[in-house]
mmCIF file of C-alpha atoms and ligand atoms in Angstrom:
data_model
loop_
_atom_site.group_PDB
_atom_site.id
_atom_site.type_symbol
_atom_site.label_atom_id
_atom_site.label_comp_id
_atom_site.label_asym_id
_atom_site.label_seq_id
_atom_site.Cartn_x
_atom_site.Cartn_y
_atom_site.Cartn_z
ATOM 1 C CA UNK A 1 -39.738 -34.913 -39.876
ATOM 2 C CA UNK A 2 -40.774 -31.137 -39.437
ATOM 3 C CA UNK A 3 -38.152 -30.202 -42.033
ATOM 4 C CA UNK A 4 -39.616 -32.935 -44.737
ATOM 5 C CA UNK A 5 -43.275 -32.102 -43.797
ATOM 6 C CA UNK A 6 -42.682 -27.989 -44.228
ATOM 7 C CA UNK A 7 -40.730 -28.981 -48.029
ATOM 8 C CA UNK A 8 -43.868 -30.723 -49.135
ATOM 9 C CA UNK A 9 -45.969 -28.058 -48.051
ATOM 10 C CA UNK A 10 -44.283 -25.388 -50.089
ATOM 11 C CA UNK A 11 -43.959 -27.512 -52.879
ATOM 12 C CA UNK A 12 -47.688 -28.102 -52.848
ATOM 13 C CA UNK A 13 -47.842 -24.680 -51.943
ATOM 14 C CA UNK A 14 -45.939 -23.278 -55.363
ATOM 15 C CA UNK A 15 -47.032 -26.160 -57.500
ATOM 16 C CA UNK A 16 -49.836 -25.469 -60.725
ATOM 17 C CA UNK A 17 -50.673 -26.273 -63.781
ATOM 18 C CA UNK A 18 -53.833 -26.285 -65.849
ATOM 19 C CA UNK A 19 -53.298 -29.513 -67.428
ATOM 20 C CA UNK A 20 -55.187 -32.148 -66.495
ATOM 21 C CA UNK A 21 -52.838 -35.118 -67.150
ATOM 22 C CA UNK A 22 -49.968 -33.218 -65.276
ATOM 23 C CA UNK A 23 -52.309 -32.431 -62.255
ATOM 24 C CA UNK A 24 -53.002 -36.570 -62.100
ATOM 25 C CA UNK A 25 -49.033 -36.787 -62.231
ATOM 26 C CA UNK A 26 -48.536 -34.653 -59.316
ATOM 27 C CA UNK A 27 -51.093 -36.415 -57.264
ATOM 28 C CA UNK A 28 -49.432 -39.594 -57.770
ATOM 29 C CA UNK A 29 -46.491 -37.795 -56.903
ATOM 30 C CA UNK A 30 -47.498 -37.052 -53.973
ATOM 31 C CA UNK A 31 -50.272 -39.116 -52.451
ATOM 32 C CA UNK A 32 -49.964 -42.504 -54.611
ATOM 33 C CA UNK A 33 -48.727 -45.389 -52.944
ATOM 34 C CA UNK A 34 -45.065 -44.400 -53.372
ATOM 35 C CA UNK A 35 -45.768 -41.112 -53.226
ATOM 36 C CA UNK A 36 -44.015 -38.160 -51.304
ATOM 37 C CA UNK A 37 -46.697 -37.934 -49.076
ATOM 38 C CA UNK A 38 -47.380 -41.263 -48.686
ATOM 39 C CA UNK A 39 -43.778 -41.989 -47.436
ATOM 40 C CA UNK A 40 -44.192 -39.762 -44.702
ATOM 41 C CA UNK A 41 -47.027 -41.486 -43.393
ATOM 42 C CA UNK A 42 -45.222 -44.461 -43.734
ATOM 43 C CA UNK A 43 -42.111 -43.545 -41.207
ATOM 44 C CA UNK A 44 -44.784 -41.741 -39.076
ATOM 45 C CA UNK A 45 -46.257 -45.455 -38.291
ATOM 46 C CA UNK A 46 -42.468 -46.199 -36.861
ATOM 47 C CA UNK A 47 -41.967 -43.137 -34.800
ATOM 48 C CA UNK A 48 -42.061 -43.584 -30.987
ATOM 49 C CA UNK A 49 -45.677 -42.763 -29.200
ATOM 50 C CA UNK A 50 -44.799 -39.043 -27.904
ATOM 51 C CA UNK A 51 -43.303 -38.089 -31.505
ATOM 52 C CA UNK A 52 -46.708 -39.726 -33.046
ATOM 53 C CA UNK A 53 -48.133 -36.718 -30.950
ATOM 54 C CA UNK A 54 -46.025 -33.840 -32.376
ATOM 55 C CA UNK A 55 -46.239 -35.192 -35.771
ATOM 56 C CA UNK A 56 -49.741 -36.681 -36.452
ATOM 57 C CA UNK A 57 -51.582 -33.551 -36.835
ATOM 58 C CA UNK A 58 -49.249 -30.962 -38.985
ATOM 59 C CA UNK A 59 -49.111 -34.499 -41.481
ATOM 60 C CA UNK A 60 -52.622 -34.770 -41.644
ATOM 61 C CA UNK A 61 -52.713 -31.377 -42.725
ATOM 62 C CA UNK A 62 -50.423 -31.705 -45.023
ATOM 63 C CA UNK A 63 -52.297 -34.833 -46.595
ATOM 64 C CA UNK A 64 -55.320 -32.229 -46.913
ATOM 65 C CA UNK A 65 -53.911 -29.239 -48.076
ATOM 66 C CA UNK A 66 -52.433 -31.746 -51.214
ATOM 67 C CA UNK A 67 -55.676 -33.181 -51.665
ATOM 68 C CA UNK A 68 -57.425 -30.287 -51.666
ATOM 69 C CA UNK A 69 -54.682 -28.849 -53.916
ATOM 70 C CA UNK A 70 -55.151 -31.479 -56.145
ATOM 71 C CA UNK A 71 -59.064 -31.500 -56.532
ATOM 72 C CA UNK A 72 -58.804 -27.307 -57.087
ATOM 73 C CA UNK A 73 -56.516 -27.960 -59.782
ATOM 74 C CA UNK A 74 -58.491 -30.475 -61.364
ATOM 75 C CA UNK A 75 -61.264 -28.567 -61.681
ATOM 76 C CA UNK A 76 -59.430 -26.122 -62.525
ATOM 77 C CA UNK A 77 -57.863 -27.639 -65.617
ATOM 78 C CA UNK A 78 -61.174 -29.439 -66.839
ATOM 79 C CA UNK A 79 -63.531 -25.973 -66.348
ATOM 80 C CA UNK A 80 -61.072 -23.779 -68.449
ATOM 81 C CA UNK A 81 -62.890 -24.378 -71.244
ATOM 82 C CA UNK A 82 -60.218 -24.668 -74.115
ATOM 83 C CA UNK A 83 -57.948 -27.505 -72.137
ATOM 84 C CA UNK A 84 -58.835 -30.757 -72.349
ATOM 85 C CA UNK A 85 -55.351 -31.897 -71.738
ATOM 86 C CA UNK A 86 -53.392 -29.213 -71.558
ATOM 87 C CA UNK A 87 -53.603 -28.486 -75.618
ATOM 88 C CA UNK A 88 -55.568 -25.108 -76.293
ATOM 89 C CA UNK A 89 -57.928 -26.249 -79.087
ATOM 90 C CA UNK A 90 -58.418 -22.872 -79.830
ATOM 91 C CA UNK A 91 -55.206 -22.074 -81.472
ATOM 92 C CA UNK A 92 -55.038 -22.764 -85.362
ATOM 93 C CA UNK A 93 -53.690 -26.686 -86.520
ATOM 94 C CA UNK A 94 -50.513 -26.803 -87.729
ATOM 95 C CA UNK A 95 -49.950 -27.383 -91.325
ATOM 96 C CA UNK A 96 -49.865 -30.956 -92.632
ATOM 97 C CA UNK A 97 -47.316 -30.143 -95.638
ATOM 98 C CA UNK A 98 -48.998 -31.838 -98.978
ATOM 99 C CA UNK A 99 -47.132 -32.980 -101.210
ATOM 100 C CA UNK A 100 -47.989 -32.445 -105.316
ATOM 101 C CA UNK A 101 -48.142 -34.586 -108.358
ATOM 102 C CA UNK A 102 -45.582 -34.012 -110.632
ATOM 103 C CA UNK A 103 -46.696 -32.113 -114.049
ATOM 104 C CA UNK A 104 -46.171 -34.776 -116.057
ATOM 105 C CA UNK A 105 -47.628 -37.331 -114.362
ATOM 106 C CA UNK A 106 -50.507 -34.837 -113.877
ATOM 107 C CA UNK A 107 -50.490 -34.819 -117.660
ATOM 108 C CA UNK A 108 -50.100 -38.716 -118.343
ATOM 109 C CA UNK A 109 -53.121 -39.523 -115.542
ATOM 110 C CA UNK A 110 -55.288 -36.979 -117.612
ATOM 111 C CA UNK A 111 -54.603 -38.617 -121.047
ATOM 112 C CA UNK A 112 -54.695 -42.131 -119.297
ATOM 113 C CA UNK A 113 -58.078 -41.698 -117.429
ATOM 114 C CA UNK A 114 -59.662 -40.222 -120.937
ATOM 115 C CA UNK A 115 -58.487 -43.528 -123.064
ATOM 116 C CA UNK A 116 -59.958 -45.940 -119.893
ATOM 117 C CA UNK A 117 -63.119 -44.376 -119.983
ATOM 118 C CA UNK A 118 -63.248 -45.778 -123.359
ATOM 119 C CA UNK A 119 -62.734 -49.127 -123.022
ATOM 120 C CA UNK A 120 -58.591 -49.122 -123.328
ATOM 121 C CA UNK A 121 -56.743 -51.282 -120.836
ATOM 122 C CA UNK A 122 -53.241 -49.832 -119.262
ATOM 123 C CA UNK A 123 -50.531 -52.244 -119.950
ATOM 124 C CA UNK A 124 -46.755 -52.057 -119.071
ATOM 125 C CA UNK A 125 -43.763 -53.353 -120.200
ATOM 126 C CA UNK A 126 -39.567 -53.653 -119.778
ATOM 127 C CA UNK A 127 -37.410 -50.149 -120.162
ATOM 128 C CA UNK A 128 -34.645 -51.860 -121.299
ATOM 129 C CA UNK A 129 -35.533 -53.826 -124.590
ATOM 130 C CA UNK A 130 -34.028 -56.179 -126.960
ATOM 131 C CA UNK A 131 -34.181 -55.619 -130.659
ATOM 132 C CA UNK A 132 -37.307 -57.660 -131.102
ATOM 133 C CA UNK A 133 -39.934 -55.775 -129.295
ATOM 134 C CA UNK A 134 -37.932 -52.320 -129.983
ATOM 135 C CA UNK A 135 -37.544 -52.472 -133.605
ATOM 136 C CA UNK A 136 -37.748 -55.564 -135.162
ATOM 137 C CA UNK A 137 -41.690 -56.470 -134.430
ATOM 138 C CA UNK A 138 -42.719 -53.022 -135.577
ATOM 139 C CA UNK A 139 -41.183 -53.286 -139.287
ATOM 140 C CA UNK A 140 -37.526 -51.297 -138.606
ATOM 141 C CA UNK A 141 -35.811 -52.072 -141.463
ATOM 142 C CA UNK A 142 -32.175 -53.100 -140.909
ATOM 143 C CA UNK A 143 -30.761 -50.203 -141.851
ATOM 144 C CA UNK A 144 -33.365 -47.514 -140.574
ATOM 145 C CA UNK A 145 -31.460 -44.469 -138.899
ATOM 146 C CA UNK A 146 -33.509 -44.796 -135.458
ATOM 147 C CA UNK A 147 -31.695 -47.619 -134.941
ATOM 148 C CA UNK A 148 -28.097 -46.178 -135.349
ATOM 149 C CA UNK A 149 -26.205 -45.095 -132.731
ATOM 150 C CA UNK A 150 -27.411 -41.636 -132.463
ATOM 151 C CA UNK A 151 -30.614 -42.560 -131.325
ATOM 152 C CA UNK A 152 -30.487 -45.163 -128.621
ATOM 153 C CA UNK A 153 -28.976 -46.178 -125.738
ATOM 154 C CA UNK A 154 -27.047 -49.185 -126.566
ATOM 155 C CA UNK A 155 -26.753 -51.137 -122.931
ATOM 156 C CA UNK A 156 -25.350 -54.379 -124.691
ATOM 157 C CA UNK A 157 -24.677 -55.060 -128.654
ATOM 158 C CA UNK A 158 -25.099 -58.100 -129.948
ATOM 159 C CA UNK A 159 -27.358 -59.021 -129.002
ATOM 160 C CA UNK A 160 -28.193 -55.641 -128.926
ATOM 161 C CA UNK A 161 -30.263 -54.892 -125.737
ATOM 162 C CA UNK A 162 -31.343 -50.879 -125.723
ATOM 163 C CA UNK A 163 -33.028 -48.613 -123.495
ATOM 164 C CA UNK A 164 -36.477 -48.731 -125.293
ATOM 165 C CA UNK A 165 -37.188 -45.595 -127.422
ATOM 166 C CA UNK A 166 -40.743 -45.460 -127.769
ATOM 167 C CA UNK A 167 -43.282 -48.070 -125.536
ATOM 168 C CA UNK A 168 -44.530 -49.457 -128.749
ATOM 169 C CA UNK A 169 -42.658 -51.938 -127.351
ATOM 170 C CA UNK A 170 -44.852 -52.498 -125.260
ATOM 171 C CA UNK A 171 -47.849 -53.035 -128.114
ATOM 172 C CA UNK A 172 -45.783 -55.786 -129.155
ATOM 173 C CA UNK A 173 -45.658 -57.547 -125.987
ATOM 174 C CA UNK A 174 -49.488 -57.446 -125.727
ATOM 175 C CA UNK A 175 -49.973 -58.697 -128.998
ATOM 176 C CA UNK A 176 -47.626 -61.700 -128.269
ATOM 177 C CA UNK A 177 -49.600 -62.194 -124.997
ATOM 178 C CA UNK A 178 -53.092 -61.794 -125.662
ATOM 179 C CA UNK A 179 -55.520 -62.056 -129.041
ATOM 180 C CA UNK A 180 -57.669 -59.281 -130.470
ATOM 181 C CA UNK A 181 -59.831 -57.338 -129.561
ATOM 182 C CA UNK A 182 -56.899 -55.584 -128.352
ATOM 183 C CA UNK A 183 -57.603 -51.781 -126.899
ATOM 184 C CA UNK A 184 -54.528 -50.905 -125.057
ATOM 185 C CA UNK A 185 -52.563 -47.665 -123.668
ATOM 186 C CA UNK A 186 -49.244 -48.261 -122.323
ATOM 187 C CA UNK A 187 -47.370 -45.127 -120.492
ATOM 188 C CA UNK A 188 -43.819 -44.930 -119.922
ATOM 189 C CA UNK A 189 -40.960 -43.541 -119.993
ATOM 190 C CA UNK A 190 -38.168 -43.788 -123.041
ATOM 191 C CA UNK A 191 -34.994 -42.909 -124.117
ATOM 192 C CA UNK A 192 -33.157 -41.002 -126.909
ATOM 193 C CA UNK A 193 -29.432 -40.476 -127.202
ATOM 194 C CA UNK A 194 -30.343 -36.726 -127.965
ATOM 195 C CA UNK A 195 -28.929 -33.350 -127.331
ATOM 196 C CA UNK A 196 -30.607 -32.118 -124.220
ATOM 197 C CA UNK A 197 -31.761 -28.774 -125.060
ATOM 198 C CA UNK A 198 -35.002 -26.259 -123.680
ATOM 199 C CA UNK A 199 -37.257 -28.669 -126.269
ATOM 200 C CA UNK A 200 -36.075 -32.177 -125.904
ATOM 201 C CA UNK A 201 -34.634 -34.450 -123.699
ATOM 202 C CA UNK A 202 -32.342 -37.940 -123.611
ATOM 203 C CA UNK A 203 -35.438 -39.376 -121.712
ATOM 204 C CA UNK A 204 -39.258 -38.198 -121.906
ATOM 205 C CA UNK A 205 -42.877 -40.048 -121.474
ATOM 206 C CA UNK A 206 -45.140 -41.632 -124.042
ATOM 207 C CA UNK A 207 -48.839 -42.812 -124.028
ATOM 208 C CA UNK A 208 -49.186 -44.732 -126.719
ATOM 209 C CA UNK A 209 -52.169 -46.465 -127.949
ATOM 210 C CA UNK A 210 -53.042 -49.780 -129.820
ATOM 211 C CA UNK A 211 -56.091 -50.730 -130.924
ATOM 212 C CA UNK A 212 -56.979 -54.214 -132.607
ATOM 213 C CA UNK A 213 -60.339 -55.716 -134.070
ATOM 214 C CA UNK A 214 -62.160 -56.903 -137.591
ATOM 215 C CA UNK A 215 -63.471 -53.787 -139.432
ATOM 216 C CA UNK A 216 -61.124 -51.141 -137.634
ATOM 217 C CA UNK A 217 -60.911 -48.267 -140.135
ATOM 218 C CA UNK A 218 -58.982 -45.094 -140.419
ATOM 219 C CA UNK A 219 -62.207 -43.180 -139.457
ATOM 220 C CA UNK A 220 -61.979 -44.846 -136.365
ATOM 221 C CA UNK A 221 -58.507 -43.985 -135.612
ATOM 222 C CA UNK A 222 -59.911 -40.211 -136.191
ATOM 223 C CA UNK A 223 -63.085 -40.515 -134.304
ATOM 224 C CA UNK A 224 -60.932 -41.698 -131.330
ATOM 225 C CA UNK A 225 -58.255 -39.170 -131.255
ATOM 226 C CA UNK A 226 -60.629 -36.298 -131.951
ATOM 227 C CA UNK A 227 -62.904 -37.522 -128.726
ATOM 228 C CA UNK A 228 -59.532 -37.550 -126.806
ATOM 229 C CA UNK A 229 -58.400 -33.737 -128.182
ATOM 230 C CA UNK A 230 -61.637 -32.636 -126.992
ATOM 231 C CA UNK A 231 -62.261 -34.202 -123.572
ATOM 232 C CA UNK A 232 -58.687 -33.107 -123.171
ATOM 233 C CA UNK A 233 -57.922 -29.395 -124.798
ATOM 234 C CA UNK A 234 -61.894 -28.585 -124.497
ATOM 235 C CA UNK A 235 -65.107 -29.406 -126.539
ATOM 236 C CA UNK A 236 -64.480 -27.081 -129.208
ATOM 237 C CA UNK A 237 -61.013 -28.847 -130.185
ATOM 238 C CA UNK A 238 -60.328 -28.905 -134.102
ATOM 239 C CA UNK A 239 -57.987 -31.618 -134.956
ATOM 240 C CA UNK A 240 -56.235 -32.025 -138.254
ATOM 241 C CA UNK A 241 -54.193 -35.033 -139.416
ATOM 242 C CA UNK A 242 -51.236 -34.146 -141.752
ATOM 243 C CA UNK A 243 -49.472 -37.621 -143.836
ATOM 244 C CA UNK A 244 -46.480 -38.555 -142.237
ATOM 245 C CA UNK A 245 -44.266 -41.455 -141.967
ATOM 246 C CA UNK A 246 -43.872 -44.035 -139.266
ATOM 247 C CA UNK A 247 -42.005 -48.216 -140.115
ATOM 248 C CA UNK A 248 -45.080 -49.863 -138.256
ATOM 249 C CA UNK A 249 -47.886 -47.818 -138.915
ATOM 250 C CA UNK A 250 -49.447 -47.074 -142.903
ATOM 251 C CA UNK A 251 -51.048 -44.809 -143.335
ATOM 252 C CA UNK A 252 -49.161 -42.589 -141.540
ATOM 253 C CA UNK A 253 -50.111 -39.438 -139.890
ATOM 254 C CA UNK A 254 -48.977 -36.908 -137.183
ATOM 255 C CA UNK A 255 -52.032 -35.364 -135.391
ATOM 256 C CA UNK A 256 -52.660 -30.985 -134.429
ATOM 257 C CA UNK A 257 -54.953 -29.698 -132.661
ATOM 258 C CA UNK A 258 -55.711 -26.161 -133.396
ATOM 259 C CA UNK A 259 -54.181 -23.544 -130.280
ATOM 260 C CA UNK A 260 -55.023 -20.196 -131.554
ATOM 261 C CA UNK A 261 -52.686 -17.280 -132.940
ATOM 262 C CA UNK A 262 -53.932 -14.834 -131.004
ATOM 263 C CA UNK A 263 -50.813 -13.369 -129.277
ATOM 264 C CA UNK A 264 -47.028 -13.494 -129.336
ATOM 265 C CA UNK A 265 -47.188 -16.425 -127.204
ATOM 266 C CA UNK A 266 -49.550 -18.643 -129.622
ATOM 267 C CA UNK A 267 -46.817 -17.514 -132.165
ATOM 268 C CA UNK A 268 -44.304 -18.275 -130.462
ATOM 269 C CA UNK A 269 -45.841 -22.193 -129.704
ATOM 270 C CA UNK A 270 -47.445 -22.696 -132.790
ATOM 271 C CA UNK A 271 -44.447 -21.549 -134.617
ATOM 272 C CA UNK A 272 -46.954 -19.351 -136.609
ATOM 273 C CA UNK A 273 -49.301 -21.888 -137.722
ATOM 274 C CA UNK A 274 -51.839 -21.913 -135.044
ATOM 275 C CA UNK A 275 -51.557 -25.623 -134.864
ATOM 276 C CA UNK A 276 -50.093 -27.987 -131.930
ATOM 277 C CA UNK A 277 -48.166 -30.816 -132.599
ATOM 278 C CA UNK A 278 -49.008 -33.706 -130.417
ATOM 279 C CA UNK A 279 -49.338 -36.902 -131.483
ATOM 280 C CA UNK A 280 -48.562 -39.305 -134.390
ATOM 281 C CA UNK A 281 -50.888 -42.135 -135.036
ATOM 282 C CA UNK A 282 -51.214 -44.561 -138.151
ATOM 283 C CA UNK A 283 -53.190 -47.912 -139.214
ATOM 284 C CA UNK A 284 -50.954 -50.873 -138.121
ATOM 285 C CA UNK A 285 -48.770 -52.025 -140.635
ATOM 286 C CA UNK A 286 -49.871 -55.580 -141.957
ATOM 287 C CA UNK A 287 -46.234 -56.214 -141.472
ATOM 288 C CA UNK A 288 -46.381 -55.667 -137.776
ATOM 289 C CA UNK A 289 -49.747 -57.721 -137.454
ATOM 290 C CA UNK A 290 -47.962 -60.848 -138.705
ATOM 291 C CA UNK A 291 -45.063 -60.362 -137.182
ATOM 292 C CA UNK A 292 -46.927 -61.029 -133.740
ATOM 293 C CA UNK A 293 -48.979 -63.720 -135.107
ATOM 294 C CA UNK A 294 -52.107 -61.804 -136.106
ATOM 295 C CA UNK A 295 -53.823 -62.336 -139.359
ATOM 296 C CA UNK A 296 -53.866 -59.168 -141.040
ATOM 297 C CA UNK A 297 -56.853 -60.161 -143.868
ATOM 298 C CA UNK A 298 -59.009 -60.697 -140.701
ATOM 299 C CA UNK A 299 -58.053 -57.904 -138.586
ATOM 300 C CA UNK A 300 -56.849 -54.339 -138.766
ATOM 301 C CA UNK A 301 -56.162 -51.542 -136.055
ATOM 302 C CA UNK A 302 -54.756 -48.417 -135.306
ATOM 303 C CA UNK A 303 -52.105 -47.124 -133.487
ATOM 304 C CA UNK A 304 -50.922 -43.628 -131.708
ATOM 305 C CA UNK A 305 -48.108 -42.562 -129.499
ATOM 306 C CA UNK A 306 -48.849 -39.015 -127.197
ATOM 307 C CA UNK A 307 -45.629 -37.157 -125.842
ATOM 308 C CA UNK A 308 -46.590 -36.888 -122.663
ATOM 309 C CA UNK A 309 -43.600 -33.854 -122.216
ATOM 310 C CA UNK A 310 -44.925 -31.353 -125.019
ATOM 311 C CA UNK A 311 -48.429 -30.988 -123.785
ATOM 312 C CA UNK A 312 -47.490 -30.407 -120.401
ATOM 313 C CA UNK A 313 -45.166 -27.806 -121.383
ATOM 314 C CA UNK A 314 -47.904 -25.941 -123.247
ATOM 315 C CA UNK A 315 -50.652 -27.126 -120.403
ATOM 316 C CA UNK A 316 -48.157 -25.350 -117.493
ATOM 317 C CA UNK A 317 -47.013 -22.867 -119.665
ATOM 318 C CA UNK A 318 -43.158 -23.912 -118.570
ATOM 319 C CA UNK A 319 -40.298 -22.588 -120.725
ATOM 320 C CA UNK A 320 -38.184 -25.273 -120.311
ATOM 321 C CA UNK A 321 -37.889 -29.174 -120.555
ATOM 322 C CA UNK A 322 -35.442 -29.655 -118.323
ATOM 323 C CA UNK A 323 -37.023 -27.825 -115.410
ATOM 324 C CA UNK A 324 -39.428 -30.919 -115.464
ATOM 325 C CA UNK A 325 -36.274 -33.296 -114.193
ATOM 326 C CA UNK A 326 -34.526 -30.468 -112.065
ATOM 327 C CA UNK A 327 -36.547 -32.034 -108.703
ATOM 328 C CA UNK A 328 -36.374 -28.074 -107.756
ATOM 329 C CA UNK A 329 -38.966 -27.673 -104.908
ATOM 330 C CA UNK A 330 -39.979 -23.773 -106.116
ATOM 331 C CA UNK A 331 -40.817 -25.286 -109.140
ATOM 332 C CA UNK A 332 -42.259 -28.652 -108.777
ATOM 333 C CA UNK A 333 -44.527 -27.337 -105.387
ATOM 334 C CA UNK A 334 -46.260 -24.902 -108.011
ATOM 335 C CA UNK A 335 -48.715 -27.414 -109.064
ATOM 336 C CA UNK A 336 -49.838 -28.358 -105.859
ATOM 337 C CA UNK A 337 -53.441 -26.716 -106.860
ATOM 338 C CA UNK A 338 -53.488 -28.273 -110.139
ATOM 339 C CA UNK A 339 -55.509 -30.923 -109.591
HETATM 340 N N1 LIG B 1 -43.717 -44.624 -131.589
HETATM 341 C C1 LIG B 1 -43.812 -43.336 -132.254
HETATM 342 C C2 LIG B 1 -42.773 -42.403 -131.683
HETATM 343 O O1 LIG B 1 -42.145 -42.736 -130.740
HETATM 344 C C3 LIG B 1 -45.161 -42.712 -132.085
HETATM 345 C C4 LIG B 1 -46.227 -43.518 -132.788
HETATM 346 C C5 LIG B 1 -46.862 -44.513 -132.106
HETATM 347 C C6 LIG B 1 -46.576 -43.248 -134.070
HETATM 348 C C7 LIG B 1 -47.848 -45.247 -132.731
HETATM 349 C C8 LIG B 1 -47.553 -43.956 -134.709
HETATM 350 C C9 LIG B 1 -48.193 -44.951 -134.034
HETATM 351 O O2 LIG B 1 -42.569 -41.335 -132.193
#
């Protein structure tokens, strides 16, 4: 008994802490109801009358000199003023690691949030696409070179089923689903059987834009695009619209907005003009209306399809499409401030 009574009281003894939680552990430890202490007390009751008499007081001591032990440290641990439980609150948090967005969706939620603030719906369709919606709906003639080989991503032929490569496939589906008014942007991604190279990719990302109604006029398709060049590039945005050619859209047109040629670098994006390639756009060919049951004498719209790719490039000022699919943490954790 002397020999278990003088342990405790050195371990009391050497025992601190100035955590609170670990001071509550110690008591329990010691002086709970299964505790250390406790115990002792508990053979004491069985000892023999004359051994009660050598034992009872250095145990009551001992019972004290923990108790008083533990209410010191208690007070201790709750008066030192930056321990609540132990933690010092004082000491700087630890970094919560954010992740970022990546550029190009960065890009597409710009060009996105700019079309719904004008009334445009987001719609979303299949990546892999049958003829129909890919070519067919939108006025491909059979033997138009987009559909040969070198362009797309045959999964299946014949029935050909293709990795879509635009999301005007996706126009058609929401002209088969729903009647006009139809003001629509559908994002995506889509596929060309390209060489990969600094400028293009086999896959990239599209916004591209359909917009149905009576009355809907060229000047609208203009008015539109030149409101989204300037919420987009800045107020003072020029635009200019240069005749192109597209199966589903006619008039045809491939919009620039104007960049500057101020240094090598404008040069060197502008190839010398000044002017930025970045979208094409067009009226919807009648063709295309009737082919999705809409009567083109009573309604008319435009169309336009953004890569998403090419303005990022030139927003981020990055050299290289392919660092944009790399999934290179130096590179991608570089627009964690951009928005
Ligand atoms: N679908 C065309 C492309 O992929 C872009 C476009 C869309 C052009 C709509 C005109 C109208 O290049």
């Amino acid at each position: 008994m002397k020999e278990r009574i003088d342990l405790l009281l050195r371990e009391v003894e050497e025992f601190s802490t100035k955590a609170t939680a670990e001071v509550e552990s110690f008591r329990v430890e010691m002086l709970g109801k299964k505790g250390k202490i406790t115990s002792l007390f508990n053979d004491f009751r069985e000892m023999a009358g004359d051994q009660k008499k050598e034992f009872g007081r250095p145990l009551n001591e001992l019972k004290k000199f923990a108790q008083e032990k533990v209410s010191e440290l208690k007070a201790d641990a709750e008066e030192s003023s930056d321990s609540v439980s132990g933690e010092d609150l004082s000491r700087p948090a630890n970094f919560t690691s954010l992740g970022s967005r990546h550029p190009v969706n960065l890009v597409k939620n710009e060009i996105v949030s700019i079309f719904r603030s004008i009334g445009f719906n987001v719609s979303a369709g299949p990546e892999i696409e049958d003829d129909w919606h890919n070519f067919t709906a939108l006025n491909f003639p059979e033997e138009h070179p987009a559909r040969d080989m070198q362009d797309t991503f045959f999964v299946e032929r014949d029935p050909d089923w293709a990795l879509r490569t635009h999301t005007s496939s996706v126009q058609v589906r929401v002209m088969e689903n729903s009647k006009p008014p139809i003001r629509t942007i559908s994002p995506g991604r889509v596929f060309r059987n390209e060489a990969i190279s600094a400028r293009s990719h086999c896959f990239f990302h599209q916004v591209e834009g359909l917009y149905i109604d009576k009355d809907v006029s060229f000047a609208d398709l203009k008015q539109t695009l030149l409101y989204f060049a300037q919420e987009f590039f800045g107020p003072n945005t020029k635009i200019r619209l240069r005749p192109s050619y597209f199966p589903f859209t006619e008039p045809s047109a491939e919009m620039d907005v104007y960049w500057g040629l101020e240094n090598e670098r404008d040069y060197r994006m502008t190839k010398g003009t000044g002017w930025l390639e970045v979208l094409g756009c067009g009226m919807v060919d009648p063709n295309v209306l009737k082919n999705n049951g809409i009567d083109p004498e009573v309604y008319s719209g435009f169309a336009f399809g953004i890569g998403v790719e090419r303005i990022a490039l030139h927003r981020f000022q990055i050299p290289d499409i392919r660092m944009l699919f790399e999934n290179d943490l130096r590179f991608l954790e570089q627009f964690k401030a951009a928005y």
